[in-house]
mmCIF file of C-alpha atoms in Angstrom:
data_model
loop_
_atom_site.group_PDB
_atom_site.id
_atom_site.type_symbol
_atom_site.label_atom_id
_atom_site.label_comp_id
_atom_site.label_asym_id
_atom_site.label_seq_id
_atom_site.Cartn_x
_atom_site.Cartn_y
_atom_site.Cartn_z
ATOM 1 C CA MET A 19 -5.708 -72.060 126.665
ATOM 2 C CA PRO A 20 -3.241 -74.997 127.061
ATOM 3 C CA ASP A 21 -6.190 -77.349 126.812
ATOM 4 C CA LEU A 22 -7.180 -75.726 123.520
ATOM 5 C CA PHE A 23 -3.736 -76.241 121.984
ATOM 6 C CA SER A 24 -3.633 -79.776 123.324
ATOM 7 C CA SER A 25 -7.049 -80.504 121.844
ATOM 8 C CA ILE A 26 -6.081 -79.117 118.441
ATOM 9 C CA SER A 27 -2.750 -80.896 118.308
ATOM 10 C CA SER A 28 -4.337 -84.195 119.162
ATOM 11 C CA ASN A 29 -7.024 -83.803 116.468
ATOM 12 C CA PRO A 30 -6.249 -86.280 113.632
ATOM 13 C CA TYR A 31 -8.068 -84.189 111.028
ATOM 14 C CA PHE A 32 -5.989 -81.141 111.898
ATOM 15 C CA ASN A 33 -2.768 -83.116 111.705
ATOM 16 C CA ALA A 34 -3.759 -84.590 108.344
ATOM 17 C CA GLY A 35 -4.609 -81.157 106.974
ATOM 18 C CA LEU A 36 -1.399 -79.667 108.312
ATOM 19 C CA GLY A 37 0.575 -82.478 106.733
ATOM 20 C CA LEU A 38 -1.198 -81.974 103.420
ATOM 21 C CA VAL A 39 -0.448 -78.252 103.498
ATOM 22 C CA GLY A 40 3.157 -78.989 104.300
ATOM 23 C CA ILE A 41 3.532 -81.490 101.488
ATOM 24 C CA THR A 42 1.833 -79.094 99.058
ATOM 25 C CA SER A 43 4.145 -76.285 100.101
ATOM 26 C CA VAL A 44 7.212 -78.456 99.696
ATOM 27 C CA LEU A 45 6.052 -79.602 96.257
ATOM 28 C CA ALA A 46 5.371 -76.000 95.235
ATOM 29 C CA VAL A 47 8.870 -74.994 96.298
ATOM 30 C CA ILE A 48 10.353 -77.945 94.396
ATOM 31 C CA ARG A 49 8.269 -77.075 91.339
ATOM 32 C CA ARG A 50 9.365 -73.443 91.400
ATOM 33 C CA GLY A 51 12.932 -74.562 91.837
ATOM 34 C CA ALA A 52 12.664 -76.963 88.904
ATOM 35 C CA ILE A 53 11.122 -74.283 86.691
ATOM 36 C CA SER A 54 13.782 -71.793 87.705
ATOM 37 C CA SER A 55 16.527 -74.356 87.102
ATOM 38 C CA SER A 56 15.147 -75.340 83.695
ATOM 39 C CA LYS A 57 14.933 -71.679 82.668
ATOM 40 C CA HIS A 58 18.479 -71.162 83.859
ATOM 41 C CA ILE A 59 19.717 -74.208 81.906
ATOM 42 C CA TYR A 60 17.726 -73.174 78.805
ATOM 43 C CA ARG A 61 19.116 -69.644 78.940
ATOM 44 C CA TYR A 62 22.754 -70.311 79.740
ATOM 45 C CA TYR A 63 23.479 -73.856 78.589
ATOM 46 C CA THR A 64 21.556 -74.298 75.323
ATOM 47 C CA THR A 65 21.516 -72.700 71.858
ATOM 48 C CA THR A 66 18.328 -72.306 69.815
ATOM 49 C CA LEU A 67 17.562 -71.331 66.238
ATOM 50 C CA GLU A 68 14.053 -70.617 64.947
ATOM 51 C CA VAL A 69 12.860 -70.593 61.335
ATOM 52 C CA ASN A 70 9.351 -69.360 60.494
ATOM 53 C CA ARG A 71 7.263 -69.981 57.409
ATOM 54 C CA ASN A 72 7.821 -66.478 56.046
ATOM 55 C CA ASP A 73 11.573 -67.039 55.785
ATOM 56 C CA LYS A 74 13.086 -68.328 52.531
ATOM 57 C CA SER A 75 14.925 -71.097 54.379
ATOM 58 C CA PHE A 76 11.750 -72.652 55.818
ATOM 59 C CA GLU A 77 11.092 -74.926 52.826
ATOM 60 C CA TRP A 78 14.782 -75.815 52.649
ATOM 61 C CA VAL A 79 14.775 -76.944 56.280
ATOM 62 C CA LEU A 80 11.532 -78.890 55.933
ATOM 63 C CA GLN A 81 12.890 -80.707 52.896
ATOM 64 C CA TRP A 82 16.181 -81.435 54.669
ATOM 65 C CA LEU A 83 14.336 -82.913 57.658
ATOM 66 C CA SER A 84 12.390 -85.125 55.256
ATOM 67 C CA ASN A 85 15.485 -86.400 53.459
ATOM 68 C CA SER A 86 17.901 -86.672 56.378
ATOM 69 C CA LYS A 87 18.602 -90.222 57.540
ATOM 70 C CA ALA A 88 19.524 -88.855 60.973
ATOM 71 C CA VAL A 89 15.957 -87.728 61.710
ATOM 72 C CA ARG A 90 14.168 -90.962 62.490
ATOM 73 C CA THR A 91 10.685 -90.675 63.913
ATOM 74 C CA SER A 92 7.453 -92.637 63.725
ATOM 75 C CA HIS A 93 5.443 -89.387 63.819
ATOM 76 C CA LYS A 94 5.419 -87.812 60.364
ATOM 77 C CA SER A 95 3.335 -85.607 58.101
ATOM 78 C CA VAL A 96 3.088 -85.871 54.329
ATOM 79 C CA SER A 97 3.726 -83.329 51.598
ATOM 80 C CA THR A 98 3.116 -84.087 47.917
ATOM 81 C CA ASP A 99 5.406 -82.504 45.336
ATOM 82 C CA ILE A 100 4.714 -82.379 41.583
ATOM 83 C CA PHE A 101 7.723 -81.718 39.394
ATOM 84 C CA GLN A 102 8.927 -81.918 35.805
ATOM 85 C CA ASP A 103 11.763 -84.287 34.939
ATOM 86 C CA GLN A 104 14.494 -83.753 32.330
ATOM 87 C CA ASP A 105 12.284 -85.304 29.631
ATOM 88 C CA GLY A 106 9.516 -82.808 30.347
ATOM 89 C CA LYS A 107 7.260 -85.418 31.940
ATOM 90 C CA MET A 108 5.313 -84.581 35.085
ATOM 91 C CA GLN A 109 6.244 -86.710 38.068
ATOM 92 C CA MET A 110 4.884 -86.941 41.604
ATOM 93 C CA ARG A 111 6.704 -87.704 44.815
ATOM 94 C CA HIS A 112 5.834 -87.676 48.505
ATOM 95 C CA ILE A 113 8.064 -86.311 51.229
ATOM 96 C CA PHE A 114 7.557 -87.121 54.895
ATOM 97 C CA PRO A 115 8.802 -84.410 57.262
ATOM 98 C CA PRO A 116 8.443 -84.847 61.050
ATOM 99 C CA ALA A 117 4.946 -84.135 62.359
ATOM 100 C CA ILE A 118 3.983 -81.220 64.587
ATOM 101 C CA GLY A 119 5.701 -81.570 67.975
ATOM 102 C CA PRO A 120 9.193 -82.288 69.369
ATOM 103 C CA HIS A 121 11.673 -84.734 67.818
ATOM 104 C CA PHE A 122 15.294 -85.622 68.573
ATOM 105 C CA PHE A 123 18.197 -86.554 66.299
ATOM 106 C CA LYS A 124 21.984 -86.570 66.153
ATOM 107 C CA TYR A 125 23.798 -84.317 63.677
ATOM 108 C CA LYS A 126 27.582 -84.303 63.299
ATOM 109 C CA GLY A 127 28.071 -85.607 66.831
ATOM 110 C CA HIS A 128 25.584 -83.207 68.461
ATOM 111 C CA TYR A 129 22.199 -84.135 69.899
ATOM 112 C CA ILE A 130 19.554 -81.761 68.610
ATOM 113 C CA LYS A 131 15.916 -81.236 69.478
ATOM 114 C CA VAL A 132 13.687 -79.999 66.663
ATOM 115 C CA GLU A 133 10.124 -78.880 67.287
ATOM 116 C CA ARG A 134 7.508 -77.926 64.740
ATOM 117 C CA SER A 135 4.722 -75.703 66.028
ATOM 118 C CA ARG A 136 1.719 -74.263 64.268
ATOM 119 C CA ALA A 137 -0.413 -71.227 65.102
ATOM 120 C CA SER A 138 -3.587 -69.729 63.653
ATOM 121 C CA PRO A 139 -3.648 -69.568 59.838
ATOM 122 C CA GLN A 140 -2.538 -66.429 58.032
ATOM 123 C CA VAL A 141 -5.000 -65.089 55.502
ATOM 124 C CA SER A 142 -3.685 -64.228 52.055
ATOM 125 C CA GLN A 143 -5.276 -63.814 48.635
ATOM 126 C CA TYR A 144 -4.287 -67.441 47.977
ATOM 127 C CA GLY A 145 -6.165 -68.848 50.980
ATOM 128 C CA HIS A 146 -5.480 -69.645 54.622
ATOM 129 C CA VAL A 147 -1.863 -70.608 55.283
ATOM 130 C CA PRO A 148 -0.986 -71.932 58.775
ATOM 131 C CA PHE A 149 1.747 -69.894 60.435
ATOM 132 C CA GLU A 150 4.396 -72.409 61.361
ATOM 133 C CA THR A 151 7.809 -72.353 63.006
ATOM 134 C CA ILE A 152 10.624 -74.877 63.272
ATOM 135 C CA GLN A 153 12.900 -74.495 66.301
ATOM 136 C CA PHE A 154 16.218 -76.267 66.778
ATOM 137 C CA MET A 155 17.871 -76.584 70.207
ATOM 138 C CA THR A 156 21.199 -78.110 71.218
ATOM 139 C CA LEU A 157 23.343 -78.141 74.373
ATOM 140 C CA GLY A 158 26.189 -75.660 74.574
ATOM 141 C CA ARG A 159 26.690 -72.046 73.575
ATOM 142 C CA ASN A 160 28.154 -72.577 70.113
ATOM 143 C CA SER A 161 25.649 -71.737 67.386
ATOM 144 C CA ARG A 162 27.876 -72.885 64.519
ATOM 145 C CA ILE A 163 26.435 -76.396 64.424
ATOM 146 C CA LEU A 164 22.890 -75.047 63.874
ATOM 147 C CA GLU A 165 24.118 -72.534 61.312
ATOM 148 C CA GLN A 166 25.878 -75.368 59.491
ATOM 149 C CA LEU A 167 22.630 -77.338 59.466
ATOM 150 C CA ILE A 168 20.850 -74.436 57.739
ATOM 151 C CA CYS A 169 23.688 -74.174 55.203
ATOM 152 C CA ASP A 170 23.429 -77.896 54.461
ATOM 153 C CA ALA A 171 19.664 -77.549 53.967
ATOM 154 C CA ARG A 172 20.194 -74.596 51.626
ATOM 155 C CA ASN A 173 22.847 -76.350 49.546
ATOM 156 C CA GLU A 174 20.719 -79.474 49.213
ATOM 157 C CA ALA A 175 17.715 -77.420 48.073
ATOM 158 C CA LEU A 176 19.760 -75.414 45.557
ATOM 159 C CA ASP A 177 21.247 -78.595 44.115
ATOM 160 C CA LEU A 178 17.736 -79.881 43.439
ATOM 161 C CA GLN A 179 16.854 -76.613 41.671
ATOM 162 C CA LYS A 180 19.842 -76.618 39.321
ATOM 163 C CA GLY A 181 18.756 -76.633 35.705
ATOM 164 C CA LYS A 182 15.254 -75.459 36.680
ATOM 165 C CA THR A 183 13.324 -72.194 36.666
ATOM 166 C CA LEU A 184 11.363 -71.143 39.748
ATOM 167 C CA THR A 185 8.260 -68.973 39.508
ATOM 168 C CA TYR A 186 7.449 -66.662 42.421
ATOM 169 C CA ILE A 187 4.106 -65.021 43.139
ATOM 170 C CA PRO A 188 3.224 -62.480 45.858
ATOM 171 C CA ASP A 189 1.849 -63.828 49.126
ATOM 172 C CA SER A 190 0.505 -61.923 52.124
ATOM 173 C CA ALA A 191 3.936 -60.889 53.408
ATOM 174 C CA ALA A 192 6.442 -61.651 50.657
ATOM 175 C CA TRP A 193 7.159 -63.664 47.524
ATOM 176 C CA ARG A 194 6.658 -67.424 47.583
ATOM 177 C CA VAL A 195 7.465 -70.184 45.117
ATOM 178 C CA PHE A 196 4.449 -71.126 43.030
ATOM 179 C CA GLY A 197 3.983 -74.514 41.444
ATOM 180 C CA HIS A 198 6.865 -76.803 40.577
ATOM 181 C CA PRO A 199 10.342 -75.947 39.230
ATOM 182 C CA ARG A 200 10.285 -76.014 35.436
ATOM 183 C CA VAL A 201 12.905 -77.436 33.113
ATOM 184 C CA LEU A 202 14.892 -74.683 31.395
ATOM 185 C CA ARG A 203 13.402 -73.566 28.088
ATOM 186 C CA PRO A 204 15.920 -73.156 25.236
ATOM 187 C CA LEU A 205 15.922 -69.881 23.337
ATOM 188 C CA ASP A 206 15.553 -71.599 19.983
ATOM 189 C CA SER A 207 12.179 -72.975 21.093
ATOM 190 C CA VAL A 208 10.748 -69.439 20.803
ATOM 191 C CA ILE A 209 10.485 -68.561 17.123
ATOM 192 C CA LEU A 210 9.959 -64.843 16.615
ATOM 193 C CA ASP A 211 10.682 -62.436 13.807
ATOM 194 C CA ASP A 212 14.293 -62.192 12.632
ATOM 195 C CA ASP A 213 16.805 -60.996 15.284
ATOM 196 C CA VAL A 214 14.163 -60.141 17.919
ATOM 197 C CA VAL A 215 15.394 -62.703 20.433
ATOM 198 C CA GLU A 216 19.072 -62.080 19.703
ATOM 199 C CA ASN A 217 18.741 -58.304 20.141
ATOM 200 C CA ILE A 218 16.953 -58.550 23.493
ATOM 201 C CA ILE A 219 19.426 -61.122 24.818
ATOM 202 C CA SER A 220 22.338 -58.940 23.731
ATOM 203 C CA ASP A 221 20.845 -55.890 25.452
ATOM 204 C CA ILE A 222 20.015 -57.621 28.723
ATOM 205 C CA THR A 223 23.377 -59.412 28.888
ATOM 206 C CA GLU A 224 25.215 -56.127 28.394
ATOM 207 C CA PHE A 225 23.094 -54.529 31.128
ATOM 208 C CA ILE A 226 23.795 -57.291 33.670
ATOM 209 C CA GLY A 227 27.534 -56.992 33.064
ATOM 210 C CA SER A 228 27.582 -53.189 33.438
ATOM 211 C CA ALA A 229 26.821 -52.794 37.149
ATOM 212 C CA GLU A 230 30.145 -51.077 37.883
ATOM 213 C CA TRP A 231 29.717 -48.705 34.928
ATOM 214 C CA TYR A 232 26.298 -47.616 36.244
ATOM 215 C CA ARG A 233 27.619 -47.243 39.806
ATOM 216 C CA THR A 234 30.600 -45.036 38.941
ATOM 217 C CA ARG A 235 28.358 -42.676 36.962
ATOM 218 C CA GLY A 236 25.595 -42.522 39.561
ATOM 219 C CA ILE A 237 22.985 -43.979 37.212
ATOM 220 C CA PRO A 238 20.358 -46.304 38.747
ATOM 221 C CA HIS A 239 21.171 -49.874 37.720
ATOM 222 C CA ARG A 240 17.747 -50.999 36.576
ATOM 223 C CA ARG A 241 16.191 -51.674 33.196
ATOM 224 C CA GLY A 242 12.666 -51.999 31.921
ATOM 225 C CA TYR A 243 11.410 -53.934 28.901
ATOM 226 C CA LEU A 244 7.978 -53.716 27.293
ATOM 227 C CA LEU A 245 6.649 -56.552 25.144
ATOM 228 C CA TYR A 246 3.403 -55.721 23.384
ATOM 229 C CA GLY A 247 1.212 -57.297 20.756
ATOM 230 C CA PRO A 248 -1.781 -59.621 20.302
ATOM 231 C CA PRO A 249 -2.286 -62.510 22.734
ATOM 232 C CA GLY A 250 -0.758 -65.848 21.791
ATOM 233 C CA CYS A 251 2.223 -64.378 19.937
ATOM 234 C CA GLY A 252 4.925 -65.457 22.384
ATOM 235 C CA LYS A 253 5.458 -62.656 24.911
ATOM 236 C CA THR A 254 5.358 -64.927 27.962
ATOM 237 C CA SER A 255 7.261 -67.690 26.171
ATOM 238 C CA LEU A 256 10.032 -65.245 25.313
ATOM 239 C CA ILE A 257 10.377 -64.129 28.941
ATOM 240 C CA THR A 258 10.522 -67.753 30.091
ATOM 241 C CA ALA A 259 13.245 -68.564 27.561
ATOM 242 C CA ILE A 260 15.234 -65.455 28.502
ATOM 243 C CA SER A 261 15.112 -66.380 32.196
ATOM 244 C CA SER A 262 16.344 -69.872 31.330
ATOM 245 C CA SER A 263 19.172 -68.475 29.211
ATOM 246 C CA LEU A 264 20.308 -66.225 32.069
ATOM 247 C CA SER A 265 19.671 -68.842 34.805
ATOM 248 C CA TYR A 266 17.255 -66.357 36.391
ATOM 249 C CA ASN A 267 13.953 -67.076 38.106
ATOM 250 C CA ILE A 268 10.644 -65.319 37.412
ATOM 251 C CA CYS A 269 8.610 -63.109 39.751
ATOM 252 C CA GLN A 270 5.130 -62.893 38.258
ATOM 253 C CA LEU A 271 2.792 -60.077 39.235
ATOM 254 C CA GLY A 272 -0.608 -59.205 37.779
ATOM 255 C CA LEU A 273 -1.232 -55.485 38.202
ATOM 256 C CA GLY A 274 -5.001 -55.921 38.123
ATOM 257 C CA GLU A 275 -5.085 -58.147 41.208
ATOM 258 C CA PRO A 276 -7.367 -57.017 44.068
ATOM 259 C CA GLY A 277 -5.426 -56.142 47.207
ATOM 260 C CA LEU A 278 -2.358 -54.907 45.320
ATOM 261 C CA THR A 279 -2.105 -51.403 46.771
ATOM 262 C CA ASP A 280 0.577 -48.822 46.021
ATOM 263 C CA ASP A 281 2.509 -49.587 49.219
ATOM 264 C CA ARG A 282 2.341 -53.344 48.724
ATOM 265 C CA PHE A 283 3.474 -53.035 45.119
ATOM 266 C CA GLN A 284 6.461 -50.923 46.170
ATOM 267 C CA PHE A 285 7.337 -53.466 48.871
ATOM 268 C CA LEU A 286 7.169 -56.389 46.446
ATOM 269 C CA LEU A 287 9.426 -54.712 43.883
ATOM 270 C CA ASN A 288 12.029 -53.962 46.544
ATOM 271 C CA THR A 289 11.989 -57.475 48.041
ATOM 272 C CA ALA A 290 12.008 -59.579 44.871
ATOM 273 C CA PRO A 291 14.491 -62.488 45.006
ATOM 274 C CA LEU A 292 17.898 -61.790 43.516
ATOM 275 C CA GLN A 293 18.618 -62.942 39.965
ATOM 276 C CA SER A 294 14.959 -62.793 39.003
ATOM 277 C CA LEU A 295 13.040 -61.198 36.170
ATOM 278 C CA ILE A 296 10.059 -59.258 37.513
ATOM 279 C CA VAL A 297 7.147 -59.734 35.120
ATOM 280 C CA LEU A 298 4.325 -57.175 35.287
ATOM 281 C CA GLU A 299 1.407 -58.552 33.336
ATOM 282 C CA ASP A 300 -1.371 -56.461 31.806
ATOM 283 C CA VAL A 301 0.083 -53.045 32.635
ATOM 284 C CA ASP A 302 -2.924 -51.521 30.886
ATOM 285 C CA ALA A 303 -5.119 -52.779 33.760
ATOM 286 C CA VAL A 304 -3.870 -50.158 36.246
ATOM 287 C CA LEU A 305 -6.590 -47.789 37.464
ATOM 288 C CA TYR A 306 -6.108 -44.095 36.691
ATOM 289 C CA ASP A 307 -8.812 -42.933 39.145
ATOM 290 C CA VAL A 308 -7.051 -42.683 42.539
ATOM 291 C CA GLU A 309 -10.242 -42.715 44.625
ATOM 292 C CA GLN A 310 -11.655 -45.691 42.727
ATOM 293 C CA ALA A 311 -8.369 -47.558 43.166
ATOM 294 C CA LYS A 312 -8.292 -46.890 46.913
ATOM 295 C CA ARG A 313 -11.860 -48.121 47.346
ATOM 296 C CA ALA A 314 -11.029 -51.309 45.436
ATOM 297 C CA TYR A 315 -7.638 -51.769 47.159
ATOM 298 C CA ARG A 316 -5.971 -51.605 43.762
ATOM 299 C CA LEU A 317 -2.740 -50.195 42.395
ATOM 300 C CA THR A 318 -3.005 -46.634 41.114
ATOM 301 C CA HIS A 319 -1.346 -45.216 38.024
ATOM 302 C CA SER A 320 0.781 -42.821 40.092
ATOM 303 C CA GLY A 321 1.718 -45.664 42.440
ATOM 304 C CA LEU A 322 2.995 -47.676 39.477
ATOM 305 C CA LEU A 323 5.070 -44.775 38.132
ATOM 306 C CA ASN A 324 6.621 -43.961 41.507
ATOM 307 C CA ALA A 325 7.528 -47.581 42.180
ATOM 308 C CA LEU A 326 9.264 -47.937 38.821
ATOM 309 C CA ASP A 327 11.643 -44.992 39.154
ATOM 310 C CA GLY A 328 10.900 -43.147 42.399
ATOM 311 C CA ILE A 329 13.321 -42.336 45.214
ATOM 312 C CA VAL A 330 12.840 -45.691 46.943
ATOM 313 C CA SER A 331 13.056 -47.782 43.768
ATOM 314 C CA SER A 332 15.372 -50.757 44.097
ATOM 315 C CA GLU A 333 18.642 -51.258 42.197
ATOM 316 C CA GLN A 334 19.889 -54.184 40.072
ATOM 317 C CA ARG A 335 16.362 -54.777 38.848
ATOM 318 C CA ILE A 336 15.090 -56.101 35.526
ATOM 319 C CA ILE A 337 11.399 -55.634 34.789
ATOM 320 C CA PHE A 338 9.438 -57.047 31.874
ATOM 321 C CA MET A 339 6.018 -55.524 31.218
ATOM 322 C CA THR A 340 3.481 -57.075 28.890
ATOM 323 C CA THR A 341 0.328 -55.724 27.324
ATOM 324 C CA ASN A 342 -2.063 -56.623 24.546
ATOM 325 C CA PHE A 343 -3.113 -52.980 24.170
ATOM 326 C CA PHE A 344 -0.127 -50.724 23.597
ATOM 327 C CA GLU A 345 -2.373 -47.846 22.556
ATOM 328 C CA LYS A 346 -3.911 -47.726 26.056
ATOM 329 C CA LEU A 347 -0.604 -47.063 27.793
ATOM 330 C CA ASP A 348 0.160 -43.608 29.111
ATOM 331 C CA LYS A 349 3.254 -41.927 27.658
ATOM 332 C CA ALA A 350 4.554 -41.311 31.182
ATOM 333 C CA LEU A 351 4.668 -45.062 31.790
ATOM 334 C CA ILE A 352 6.669 -45.950 28.702
ATOM 335 C CA ARG A 353 9.179 -43.109 28.769
ATOM 336 C CA PRO A 354 12.922 -43.940 29.084
ATOM 337 C CA GLY A 355 13.872 -44.686 32.677
ATOM 338 C CA ARG A 356 10.717 -46.710 33.169
ATOM 339 C CA VAL A 357 10.713 -48.547 29.846
ATOM 340 C CA ASP A 358 14.112 -48.639 28.165
ATOM 341 C CA TYR A 359 13.415 -51.241 25.471
ATOM 342 C CA LYS A 360 10.161 -51.725 23.572
ATOM 343 C CA GLN A 361 9.497 -54.725 21.357
ATOM 344 C CA TYR A 362 6.444 -55.584 19.322
ATOM 345 C CA ILE A 363 5.638 -59.307 19.276
ATOM 346 C CA GLY A 364 3.171 -59.787 16.464
ATOM 347 C CA CYS A 365 1.515 -62.406 14.314
ATOM 348 C CA LEU A 366 3.473 -64.874 12.221
ATOM 349 C CA THR A 367 5.598 -63.781 9.294
ATOM 350 C CA LYS A 368 6.595 -66.004 6.373
ATOM 351 C CA SER A 369 9.984 -66.628 7.957
ATOM 352 C CA GLN A 370 8.443 -67.646 11.291
ATOM 353 C CA ILE A 371 6.005 -70.085 9.661
ATOM 354 C CA SER A 372 8.867 -71.741 7.809
ATOM 355 C CA ARG A 373 11.072 -72.009 10.896
ATOM 356 C CA MET A 374 8.220 -73.339 13.036
ATOM 357 C CA PHE A 375 7.460 -76.053 10.487
ATOM 358 C CA GLN A 376 11.117 -77.082 10.244
ATOM 359 C CA LYS A 377 11.453 -77.048 14.033
ATOM 360 C CA PHE A 378 8.342 -79.177 14.461
ATOM 361 C CA TYR A 379 9.223 -81.665 11.728
ATOM 362 C CA SER A 380 12.992 -81.918 11.822
ATOM 363 C CA GLY A 381 14.556 -83.283 8.652
ATOM 364 C CA VAL A 382 11.737 -82.333 6.252
ATOM 365 C CA ASP A 383 12.616 -81.358 2.702
ATOM 366 C CA PHE A 384 13.101 -77.605 2.197
ATOM 367 C CA GLU A 385 10.764 -77.532 -0.808
ATOM 368 C CA PHE A 386 8.125 -79.357 1.214
ATOM 369 C CA SER A 387 8.485 -76.728 3.912
ATOM 370 C CA ASN A 388 7.996 -73.965 1.330
ATOM 371 C CA GLN A 389 4.849 -75.691 0.099
ATOM 372 C CA PHE A 390 3.420 -75.671 3.627
ATOM 373 C CA VAL A 391 4.274 -71.982 4.052
ATOM 374 C CA GLU A 392 2.593 -70.985 0.792
ATOM 375 C CA ARG A 393 -0.570 -72.898 1.683
ATOM 376 C CA VAL A 394 -0.748 -71.188 5.065
ATOM 377 C CA LEU A 395 -0.205 -67.752 3.519
ATOM 378 C CA ASP A 396 -2.962 -68.449 0.988
ATOM 379 C CA LEU A 397 -5.413 -68.593 3.907
ATOM 380 C CA ASN A 398 -4.824 -64.847 4.349
ATOM 381 C CA LEU A 399 -5.088 -65.058 8.152
ATOM 382 C CA GLU A 400 -3.523 -63.044 10.961
ATOM 383 C CA LEU A 401 -2.101 -66.185 12.532
ATOM 384 C CA THR A 402 -0.454 -66.362 15.957
ATOM 385 C CA PRO A 403 2.253 -68.858 16.944
ATOM 386 C CA ALA A 404 -0.150 -70.374 19.468
ATOM 387 C CA GLN A 405 -2.711 -71.087 16.738
ATOM 388 C CA LEU A 406 -0.189 -72.637 14.350
ATOM 389 C CA GLN A 407 1.293 -74.777 17.100
ATOM 390 C CA ALA A 408 -2.164 -75.988 18.140
ATOM 391 C CA TYR A 409 -2.795 -77.034 14.542
ATOM 392 C CA MET A 410 0.525 -78.813 14.034
ATOM 393 C CA LEU A 411 0.067 -80.735 17.286
ATOM 394 C CA ARG A 412 -2.825 -82.515 15.575
ATOM 395 C CA TYR A 413 -0.350 -83.976 13.089
ATOM 396 C CA LYS A 414 2.826 -83.910 15.138
ATOM 397 C CA ASN A 415 4.033 -87.185 13.589
ATOM 398 C CA ASP A 416 2.826 -86.626 10.030
ATOM 399 C CA PRO A 417 4.092 -83.523 8.177
ATOM 400 C CA LYS A 418 2.315 -84.581 4.966
ATOM 401 C CA LEU A 419 -1.124 -84.512 6.598
ATOM 402 C CA SER A 420 -0.191 -81.259 8.269
ATOM 403 C CA CYS A 421 0.531 -79.771 4.853
ATOM 404 C CA GLN A 422 -2.604 -81.203 3.221
ATOM 405 C CA ASN A 423 -5.101 -80.031 5.854
ATOM 406 C CA VAL A 424 -4.016 -76.438 6.467
ATOM 407 C CA ALA A 425 -7.597 -75.254 5.900
ATOM 408 C CA GLU A 426 -8.380 -76.608 9.381
ATOM 409 C CA ILE A 427 -6.443 -73.686 10.816
ATOM 410 C CA ARG A 428 -9.477 -71.477 10.139
ATOM 411 C CA ARG A 429 -11.422 -73.400 12.798
ATOM 412 C CA ILE A 430 -8.820 -72.949 15.549
#
C-alpha cells in the first residue's frame, strides 16, 4: 500500500492533473466571490432607474440623450424626425441617440451608466415595434439625481412641443404619438356658418371651467359632441382648430378598425392623455350584431354605449364624434349624457363663400367679392368648403381669374 501511494505521488501526470484541479477550484471560488461581491455592490451601493418603450417618458429620454452634450459616444443610432416649422413648411432633422449597449457620462457631478437594450418586437396593428428599455445606474443610494434627469428630459421635450398640436393613435398597449407635431391652427381659418364655431367654443370653454360645479353636484364631468354632415365640409378641421384654441392635443380613434374590441376601447378611453380631445371617427361604422363583432374582433354597439357613460367611464373627458350619415345613428347613442351637443356641418352658404373668398384674397374689393359669390351661386351646386378651396388654390395669386373661371368648379 505505501508503494502504491508513493507511485501515485511521484507520477507527473497525476501531479499535473491535481494542480489543474486545484487551480480550477481556486478560480471557481474567486469567480463565485466576484459574482457575489458584484451583486452585493449592485444591490446596496448603486441606484437604478429603468424606462421602457411603453412609458410616455421613453421618447423624452431618448431625445435628451441625443441632445445632451454630456453623453459623448462614438457608438450611435440614427432617428429621422419630420416636423412643421412656424411658417408651415415641412422640415427634416436627424437625431443621434446612443446605440444599443452600455454608455457612460457625467451629469451634475455624478457618473452615470446608461444602457439601451432591445428584446423581441411587439406586434401591433401598426407593425412590429421592438420592445426596448433604457436603464440608468449611478453609485450611491440617492435616486434624486436620476429623477432630476427624467424631469430635465420631460421639460426639454415639452418646450419643443409648445405652440404645437400632438396627434395620438392607439397602439398595442396604449396611446402613442403619431406623425409630427403640427403648428396650431387658428379658429378663423375654419369658415363655417354664422356663429357655429363661436357657440361650440363657448360651450366647451364653460365645460372645462366647471369641474368643481360638476363635482359638488355628483354629475360626471364629461361631455360629448357630435359633428355630422357631408364629407369635406370641415368637421375634422373644426376639431383641429378647437384643440389649438384650447392648447389640447388630439386622440384619434376609428371605430371601424379591426382589433378594436369592447375591452380595448374601454381601456383606451380611460387612459387617454390629459388635456386631449378624443375624436371618434365614423361612429356609424360600429357593428350592431354582437356575434359578428366578436368574430371580427370589432367594437360592438353595446360596448360603445357602455364605454361612453357606463360605471367605469372616465371623468374630465371631452369626446368629439363625427359621422357622414346621421340618419344611421341609433337614438341610444345620441341621447344626452352620451352626446350633449349636436352640430350639423353642411355645404357652403352664401356667407361662407364670401368669407372664404375674402380670407383667400385679402384686400379684395367688396363688390368684387360679391360678384364671385353670385357666379358661384349661379352654378346651383351643393358645394363643400374642400371643393371651393381646391378650386381657389388653382388661382391663389389671381382673384380675377378665380372669378372668371368659376365654371371649372363643376369638374372638381
